[in-house]
Short mmCIF file of C-alpha atoms in Angstrom, two decimals:
data_model
loop_
_atom_site.label_atom_id
_atom_site.label_comp_id
_atom_site.label_asym_id
_atom_site.label_seq_id
_atom_site.Cartn_x
_atom_site.Cartn_y
_atom_site.Cartn_z
CA MET A 92 56.47 58.05 -0.73
CA LYS A 93 56.86 58.51 2.98
CA TYR A 94 58.89 56.14 5.10
CA SER A 95 58.94 55.48 8.82
CA MET A 96 61.32 53.70 11.17
CA PHE A 97 59.63 51.10 13.35
CA LYS A 98 60.44 49.00 16.38
CA ILE A 99 58.20 46.14 17.44
CA ILE A 100 58.53 43.51 20.12
CA SER A 101 56.79 40.38 18.99
CA TYR A 102 56.52 36.63 19.21
CA ALA A 103 56.55 36.62 15.39
CA ARG A 104 60.14 35.81 14.50
CA ASP A 105 59.40 35.63 10.79
CA LEU A 106 58.44 39.19 9.79
CA GLN A 107 58.95 39.37 6.03
CA ILE A 108 59.87 42.20 3.68
CA GLY A 109 56.71 43.26 1.83
CA GLU A 110 54.45 42.31 4.74
CA PRO A 111 51.86 44.82 6.00
CA ILE A 112 52.57 46.15 9.49
CA PHE A 113 50.86 48.39 12.03
CA ILE A 114 53.32 50.84 13.59
CA ASP A 115 52.10 51.86 17.03
CA ASP A 116 53.02 55.35 18.18
CA ASP A 117 51.77 58.08 20.51
CA LYS A 118 49.58 59.54 17.74
CA GLY A 119 47.33 56.54 17.15
CA GLY A 120 49.59 54.52 14.89
CA LYS A 121 50.44 54.22 11.20
CA HIS A 122 50.08 51.54 8.57
CA GLY A 123 52.98 50.44 6.43
CA ILE A 124 54.69 47.83 4.31
CA VAL A 125 58.00 46.46 5.60
CA ARG A 126 60.81 47.55 3.24
CA GLU A 127 63.93 46.76 5.22
CA ILE A 128 64.76 44.92 8.43
CA VAL A 129 67.62 46.72 10.14
CA SER A 130 68.11 44.59 13.25
CA VAL A 131 66.63 41.71 15.20
CA LYS A 132 67.60 40.91 18.78
CA TRP A 133 66.13 39.03 21.68
CA ALA A 134 63.85 41.16 23.87
CA ASP A 135 63.28 38.49 26.52
CA CYS A 136 63.12 34.70 26.75
CA ASP A 137 60.62 34.18 23.90
CA ARG A 138 60.11 37.53 22.11
CA VAL A 139 62.26 39.50 19.68
CA GLU A 140 62.73 43.21 19.04
CA ILE A 141 62.63 44.01 15.33
CA ARG A 142 63.74 47.39 13.95
CA GLY A 143 63.20 48.34 10.35
CA ILE A 144 61.93 50.75 7.73
CA ALA A 145 58.40 50.74 6.33
CA THR A 146 56.69 52.58 3.49
CA LEU A 147 53.64 54.33 4.90
CA ILE A 148 50.27 53.44 3.33
CA THR A 149 46.63 54.31 3.96
CA LYS A 150 44.30 52.23 6.11
CA GLU A 151 42.46 51.03 2.99
CA GLU A 152 45.71 49.90 1.33
CA TYR A 153 46.66 48.16 4.59
CA LYS A 154 43.37 46.21 4.59
CA LYS A 155 43.93 45.15 0.95
CA GLU A 156 47.49 44.02 1.70
CA LEU A 157 46.36 42.00 4.74
CA GLU A 158 43.64 40.32 2.68
CA LYS A 159 46.13 39.58 -0.11
CA MET A 160 48.63 38.09 2.37
CA TYR A 161 45.92 35.98 4.02
CA ASN A 162 44.71 34.63 0.65
CA GLU A 163 48.27 33.72 -0.39
CA LYS A 164 48.82 31.72 2.81
CA ASN A 165 45.55 29.77 2.40
#
């Protein structure tokens, strides 16, 4: 399995381990599953910067994980 470090700045303060994530980069981005959250700190008055490690997955696996997560929440 391949892993990637990620850094996102988001309004979502509740990023969970196991959640699908899109990792934006200069090469068009990657899809992954959050495996570890390394740090969380305030980016500005209402957003946070989250750094972590994700397992890289294919676009099809990403779509399945998003659908699974959506169905679990509803």
